[in-house]
XYZ file of C-alpha atoms in Angstrom:
392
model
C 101.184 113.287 104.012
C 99.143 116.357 102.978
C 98.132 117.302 99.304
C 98.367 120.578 98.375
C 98.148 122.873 95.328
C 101.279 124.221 93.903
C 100.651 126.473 91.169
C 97.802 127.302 89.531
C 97.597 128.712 86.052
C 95.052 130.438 83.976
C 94.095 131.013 79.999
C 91.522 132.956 78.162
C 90.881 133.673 74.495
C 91.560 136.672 72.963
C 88.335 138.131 72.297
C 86.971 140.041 74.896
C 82.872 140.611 75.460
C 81.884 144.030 76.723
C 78.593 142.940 79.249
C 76.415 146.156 77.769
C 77.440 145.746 73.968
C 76.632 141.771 74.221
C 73.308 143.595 75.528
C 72.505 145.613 73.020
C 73.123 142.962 70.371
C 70.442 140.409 71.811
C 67.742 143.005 72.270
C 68.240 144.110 68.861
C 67.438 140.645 67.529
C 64.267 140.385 65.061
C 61.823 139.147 66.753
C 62.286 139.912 70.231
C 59.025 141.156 71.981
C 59.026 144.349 74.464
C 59.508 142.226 77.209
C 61.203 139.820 75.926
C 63.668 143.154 75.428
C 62.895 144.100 79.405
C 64.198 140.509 80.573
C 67.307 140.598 78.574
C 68.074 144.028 80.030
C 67.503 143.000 83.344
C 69.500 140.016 83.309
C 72.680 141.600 81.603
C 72.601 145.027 83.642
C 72.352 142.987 87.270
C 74.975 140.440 86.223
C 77.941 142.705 88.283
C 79.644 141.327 85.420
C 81.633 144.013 82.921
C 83.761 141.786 80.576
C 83.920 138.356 79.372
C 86.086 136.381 77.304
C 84.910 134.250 74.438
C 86.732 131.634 71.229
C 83.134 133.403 69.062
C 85.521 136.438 67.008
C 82.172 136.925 64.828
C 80.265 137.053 68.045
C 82.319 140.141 69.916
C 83.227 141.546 66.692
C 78.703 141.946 65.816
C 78.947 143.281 69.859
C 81.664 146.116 69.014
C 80.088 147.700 66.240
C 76.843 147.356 67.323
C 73.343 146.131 65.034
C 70.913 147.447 63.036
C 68.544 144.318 63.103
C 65.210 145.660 64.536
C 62.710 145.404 61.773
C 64.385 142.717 59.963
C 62.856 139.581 59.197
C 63.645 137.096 61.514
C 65.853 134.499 60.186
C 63.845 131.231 59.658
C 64.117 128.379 61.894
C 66.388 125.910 59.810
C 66.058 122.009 59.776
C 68.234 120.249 62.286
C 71.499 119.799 60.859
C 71.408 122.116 57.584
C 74.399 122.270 55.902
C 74.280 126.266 55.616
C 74.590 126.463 59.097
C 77.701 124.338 59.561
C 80.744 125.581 59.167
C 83.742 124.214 56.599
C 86.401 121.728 58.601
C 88.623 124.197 60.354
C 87.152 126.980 59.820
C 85.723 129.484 62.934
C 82.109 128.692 63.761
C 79.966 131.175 62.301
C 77.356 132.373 65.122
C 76.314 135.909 63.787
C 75.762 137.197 60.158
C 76.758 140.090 58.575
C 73.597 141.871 60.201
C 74.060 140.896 63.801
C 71.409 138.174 63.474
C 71.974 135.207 65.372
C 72.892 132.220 63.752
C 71.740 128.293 64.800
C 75.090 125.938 63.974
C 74.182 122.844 64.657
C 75.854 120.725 67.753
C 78.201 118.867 64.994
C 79.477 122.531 64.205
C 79.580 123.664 67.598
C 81.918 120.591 68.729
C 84.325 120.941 66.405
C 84.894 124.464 67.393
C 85.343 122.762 70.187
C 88.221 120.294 69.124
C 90.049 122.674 67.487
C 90.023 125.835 70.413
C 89.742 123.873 73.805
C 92.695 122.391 73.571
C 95.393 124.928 73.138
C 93.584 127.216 75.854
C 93.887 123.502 78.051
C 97.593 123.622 77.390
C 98.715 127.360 77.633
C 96.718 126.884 81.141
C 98.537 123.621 82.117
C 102.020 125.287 81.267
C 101.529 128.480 83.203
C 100.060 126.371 86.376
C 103.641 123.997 85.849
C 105.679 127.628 85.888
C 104.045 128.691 88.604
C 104.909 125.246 90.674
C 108.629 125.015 89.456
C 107.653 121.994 87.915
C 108.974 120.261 85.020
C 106.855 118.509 81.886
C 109.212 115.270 82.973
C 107.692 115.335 86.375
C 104.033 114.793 85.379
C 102.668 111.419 86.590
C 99.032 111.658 86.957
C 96.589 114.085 84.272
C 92.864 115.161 85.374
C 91.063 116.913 82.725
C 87.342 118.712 83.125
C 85.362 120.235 80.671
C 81.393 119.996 79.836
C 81.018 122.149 76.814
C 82.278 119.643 74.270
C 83.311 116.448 73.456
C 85.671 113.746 71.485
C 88.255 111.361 71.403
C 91.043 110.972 72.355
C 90.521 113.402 74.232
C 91.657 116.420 76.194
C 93.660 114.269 78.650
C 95.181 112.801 75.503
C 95.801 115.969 73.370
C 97.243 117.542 76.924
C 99.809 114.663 77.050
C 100.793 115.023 73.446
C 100.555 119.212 73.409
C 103.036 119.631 76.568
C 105.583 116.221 75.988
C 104.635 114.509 78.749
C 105.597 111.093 79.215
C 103.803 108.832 77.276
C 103.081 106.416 80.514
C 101.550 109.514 82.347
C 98.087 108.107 84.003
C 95.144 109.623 82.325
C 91.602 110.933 83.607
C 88.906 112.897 82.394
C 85.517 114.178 84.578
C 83.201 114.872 82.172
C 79.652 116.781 82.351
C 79.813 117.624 85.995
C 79.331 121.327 84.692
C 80.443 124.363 87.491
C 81.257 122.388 90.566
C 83.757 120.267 88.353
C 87.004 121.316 89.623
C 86.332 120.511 93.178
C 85.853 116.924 92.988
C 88.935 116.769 90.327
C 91.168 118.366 93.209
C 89.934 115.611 95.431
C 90.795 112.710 92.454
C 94.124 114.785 93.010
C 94.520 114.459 96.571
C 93.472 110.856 96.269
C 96.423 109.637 93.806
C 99.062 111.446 96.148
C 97.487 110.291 99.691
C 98.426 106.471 97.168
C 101.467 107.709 95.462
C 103.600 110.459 97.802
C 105.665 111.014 94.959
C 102.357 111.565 92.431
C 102.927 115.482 90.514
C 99.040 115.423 89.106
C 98.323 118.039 86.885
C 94.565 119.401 86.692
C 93.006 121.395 83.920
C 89.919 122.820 83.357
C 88.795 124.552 79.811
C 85.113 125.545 79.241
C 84.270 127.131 76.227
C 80.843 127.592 77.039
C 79.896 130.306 74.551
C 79.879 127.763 71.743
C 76.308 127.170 72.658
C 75.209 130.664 72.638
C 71.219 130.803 70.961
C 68.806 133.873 70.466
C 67.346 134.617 74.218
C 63.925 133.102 73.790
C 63.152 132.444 77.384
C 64.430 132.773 80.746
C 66.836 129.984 80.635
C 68.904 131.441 77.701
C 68.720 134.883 78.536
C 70.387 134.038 82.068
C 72.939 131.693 80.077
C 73.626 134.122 77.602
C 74.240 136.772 80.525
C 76.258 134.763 82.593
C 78.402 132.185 80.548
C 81.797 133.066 79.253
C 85.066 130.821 78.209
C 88.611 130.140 80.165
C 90.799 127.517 81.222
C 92.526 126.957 84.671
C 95.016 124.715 85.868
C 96.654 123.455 89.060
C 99.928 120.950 89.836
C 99.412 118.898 93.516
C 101.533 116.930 95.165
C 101.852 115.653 98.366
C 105.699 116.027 98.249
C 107.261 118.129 100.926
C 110.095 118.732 98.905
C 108.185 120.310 95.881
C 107.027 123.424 98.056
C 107.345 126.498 96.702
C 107.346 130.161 98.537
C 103.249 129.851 98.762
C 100.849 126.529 98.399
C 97.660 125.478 99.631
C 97.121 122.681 101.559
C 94.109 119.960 100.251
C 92.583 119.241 103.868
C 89.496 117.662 103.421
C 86.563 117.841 100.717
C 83.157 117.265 101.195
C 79.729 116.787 98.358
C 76.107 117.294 99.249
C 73.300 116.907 97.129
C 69.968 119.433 97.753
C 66.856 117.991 98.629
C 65.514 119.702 95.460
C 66.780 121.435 92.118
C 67.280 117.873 89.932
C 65.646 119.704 87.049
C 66.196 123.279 88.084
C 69.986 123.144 86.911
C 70.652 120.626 84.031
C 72.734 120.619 81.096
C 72.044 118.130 78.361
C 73.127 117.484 74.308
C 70.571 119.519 71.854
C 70.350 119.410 68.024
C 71.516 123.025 67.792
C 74.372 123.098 70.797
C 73.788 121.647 74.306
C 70.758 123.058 76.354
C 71.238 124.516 79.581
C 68.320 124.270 82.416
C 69.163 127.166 84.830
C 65.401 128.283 86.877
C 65.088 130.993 89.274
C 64.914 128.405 91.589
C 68.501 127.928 92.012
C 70.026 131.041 94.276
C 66.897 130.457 96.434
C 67.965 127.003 96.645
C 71.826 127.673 97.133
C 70.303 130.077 99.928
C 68.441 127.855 101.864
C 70.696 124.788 101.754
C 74.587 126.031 102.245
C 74.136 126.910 105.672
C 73.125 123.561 106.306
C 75.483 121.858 104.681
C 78.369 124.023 105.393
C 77.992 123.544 109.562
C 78.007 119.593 108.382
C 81.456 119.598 106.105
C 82.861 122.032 108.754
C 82.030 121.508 112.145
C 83.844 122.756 114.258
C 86.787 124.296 111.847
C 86.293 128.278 111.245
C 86.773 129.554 107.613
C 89.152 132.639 107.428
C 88.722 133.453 103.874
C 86.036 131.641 101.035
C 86.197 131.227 97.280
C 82.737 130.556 96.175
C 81.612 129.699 92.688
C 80.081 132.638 90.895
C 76.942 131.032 89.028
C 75.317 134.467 88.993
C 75.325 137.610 91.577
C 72.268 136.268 92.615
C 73.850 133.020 93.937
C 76.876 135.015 95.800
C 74.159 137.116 96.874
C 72.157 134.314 98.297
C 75.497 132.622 99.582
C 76.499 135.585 101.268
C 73.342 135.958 103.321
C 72.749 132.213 103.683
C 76.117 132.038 105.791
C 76.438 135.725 107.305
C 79.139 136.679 105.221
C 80.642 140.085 106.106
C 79.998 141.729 102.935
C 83.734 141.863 101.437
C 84.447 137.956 102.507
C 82.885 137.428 98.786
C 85.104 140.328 97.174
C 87.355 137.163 95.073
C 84.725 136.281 93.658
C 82.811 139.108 92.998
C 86.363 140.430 90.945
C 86.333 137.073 88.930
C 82.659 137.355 88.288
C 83.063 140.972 87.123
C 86.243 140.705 84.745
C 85.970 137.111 83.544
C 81.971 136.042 83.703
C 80.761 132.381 84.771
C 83.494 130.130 83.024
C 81.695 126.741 84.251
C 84.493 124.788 86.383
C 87.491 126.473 85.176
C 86.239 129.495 87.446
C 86.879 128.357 91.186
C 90.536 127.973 89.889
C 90.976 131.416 88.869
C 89.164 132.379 92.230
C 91.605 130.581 94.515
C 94.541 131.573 92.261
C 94.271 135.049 93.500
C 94.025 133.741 96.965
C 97.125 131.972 96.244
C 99.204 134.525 94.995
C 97.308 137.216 97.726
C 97.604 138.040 100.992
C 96.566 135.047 102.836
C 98.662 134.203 105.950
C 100.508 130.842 106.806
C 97.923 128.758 108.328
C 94.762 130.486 107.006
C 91.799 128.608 105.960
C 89.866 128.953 103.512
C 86.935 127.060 102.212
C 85.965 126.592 98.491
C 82.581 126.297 97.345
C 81.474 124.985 94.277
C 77.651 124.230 92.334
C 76.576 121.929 89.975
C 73.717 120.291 88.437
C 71.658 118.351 90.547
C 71.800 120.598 92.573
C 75.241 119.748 94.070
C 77.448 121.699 96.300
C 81.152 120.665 96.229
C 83.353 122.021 98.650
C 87.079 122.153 99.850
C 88.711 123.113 102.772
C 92.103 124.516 102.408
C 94.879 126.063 104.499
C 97.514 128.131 102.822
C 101.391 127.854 103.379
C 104.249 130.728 103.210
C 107.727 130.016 103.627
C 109.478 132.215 106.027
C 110.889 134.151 102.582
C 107.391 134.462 101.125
């Protein structure tokens, strides 16, 4: 019997990022040098990206009304861990003073902004994705869970059993720190418990918040981050259960993994004193470029692709994707939209990418291919072929 995706759901906090305000605010930081200023608005003005979504109020709020901070002094570097960075239990993480500086929480702070936001974007997800499948809390067997940008426990698979009433002998899973390529290999965990269990109804969510760990843009690797890097939550139901099929689905053929032959330290993402640190070179779309065509003819073969929903890690990397496998130029145009409206949202983001081809215009018996990155440098990929009913 054949897995396939039900109904997919997706979540994003309230506070929206506008790309050329978030801009402005980072070049205006004390300190920053002239080119320091030139790098930051490079990176933010070829990003194709508009808006962005974030849990950091203080953060959009300093972006709206603009800063004043040039010619400040900087603020001081503060000992790992000082309380006067932290913020009270419960109480929003503060990231940016009164005067649009930059703040340095440290990771304690960060993660329990963490706790207390990721999991109701995790539900509200999860509960749109069961709408969308005409499934029922009650009918829940299996739970994945992804995220990267925070951790504790129990965790989200727990707080996802308890937030939606599931039944307390649901199985539970959670892929951890597998960063943007995440939700690929948790739709093939997925596919694996229903090729077992026919009558498995596995629910998979994904909620980055990967803003938490904004910093000032010293170097190259945070100015691309803080560019890029936004916060959502996507969910999908599978089954392998004829009967559960809805007007539209999208059948989990086969999945393949592939690690490059380089890029171990070019893309990394590891646990820092003042919020995790993320590794991202310029090496990486060149990298993407010269290895997907490769290993795309390998997990392929001889099947044709009629439609692809490819990670956005950057323009750069659709860019590089695009001419790597001889895209026509609108064959990226999914992603390109989610890239533009939403930013990078780590793994959550493939799911919002192949929601739209979901609930778009995708003919019975299409394929389509998903293609996700990760650190590594791993490429994760799917291929899928959507359903219609005869009503659709």
């Amino acid at each position: 019997m054949t897995s396939r995706i039900l109904g997919i759901g997706t979540a994003v906090p309230p506070a929206r990022l506008h790309q050329s305000a978030v801009r402005d605010l980072f070049a205006a930081q004390a300190g920053v040098d002239r080119l320091t200023r030139r790098l930051i608005g490079a990176a933010f003005d070829a990003s194709a990206i508009q808006t962005r979504h974030t849990v950091l109020g203080d953060l959009a709020a300093a972006a709206d009304r603009g800063t004043g901070t040039e010619g400040m002094p900087p603020i001081e570097d503060l000992p790992v861990g000082d309380p006067s960075e932290a913020s009270p239990q419960g109480a929003a993480l503060a990231t940016v003073d009164d005067a649009g500086r930059l703040l340095a929480p440290p990771t304690g702070a960060r993660n329990d902004a963490y706790i207390r936001e990721a999991p109701p974007l995790f539900a509200e997800a999860s509960t749109k994705a069961l709408a969308a499948a005409s499934v029922g809390a009650g009918d829940v067997t299996h739970v994945v869970t992804v995220s990267c940008t925070g951790l504790f426990a129990p965790g989200p698979d727990f707080r996802l059993v308890r937030d939606l009433g599931l039944a307390p002998t649901v199985e539970r899973y959670h892929l951890g720190f597998m960063g943007c390529a995440a939700a690929v290999p948790a739709l093939r965990a997925a596919a694996r418990i229903c090729d077992s269990d026919p009558t498995a109804v596995v629910l998979v969510a994904c909620a980055e918040l990967c803003s938490l760990h904004v910093r000032r843009p010293d170097d190259h690797d945070q100015i691309v981050a803080a560019s890029v890097f936004a916060d959502g939550a996507a969910a999908a139901v599978v089954s392998a259960d004829p009967a559960r099929r809805g007007e539209r689905w999208l059948d989990l053929d086969r999945f393949g993994t592939a690690l490059a032959e380089e890029g171990e330290h070019d893309m990394a993402w590891t646990v820092g004193d003042t919020g995790f640190d993320m590794v991202l070179s310029a090496e990486v779309p060149r990298i993407v470029g010269r290895e997907v065509r490769e290993a795309m003819q390998r997990f392929l073969g001889d099947d044709t692709a009629d439609a692809w929903a490819v990670h956005p890690g950057g323009r750069s990397v659709l860019d590089r994707v695009e001419t790597g496998l001889g895209l026509a130029a609108p064959a990226l145009d999914a992603s390109r939209a989610v890239l533009r409206d939403y930013g990078n949202m780590s793994s959550a983001t493939i799911l919002f990418i192949l929601q739209s081809f979901l609930q778009g215009s995708l003919a019975h018996g299409d394929r389509l291919v998903a293609l996700a990155f990760g650190p590594g440098l791993t490429l994760e990929s799917a291929l899928l072929t959507a359903g219609r009913s005869e009503t659709a």
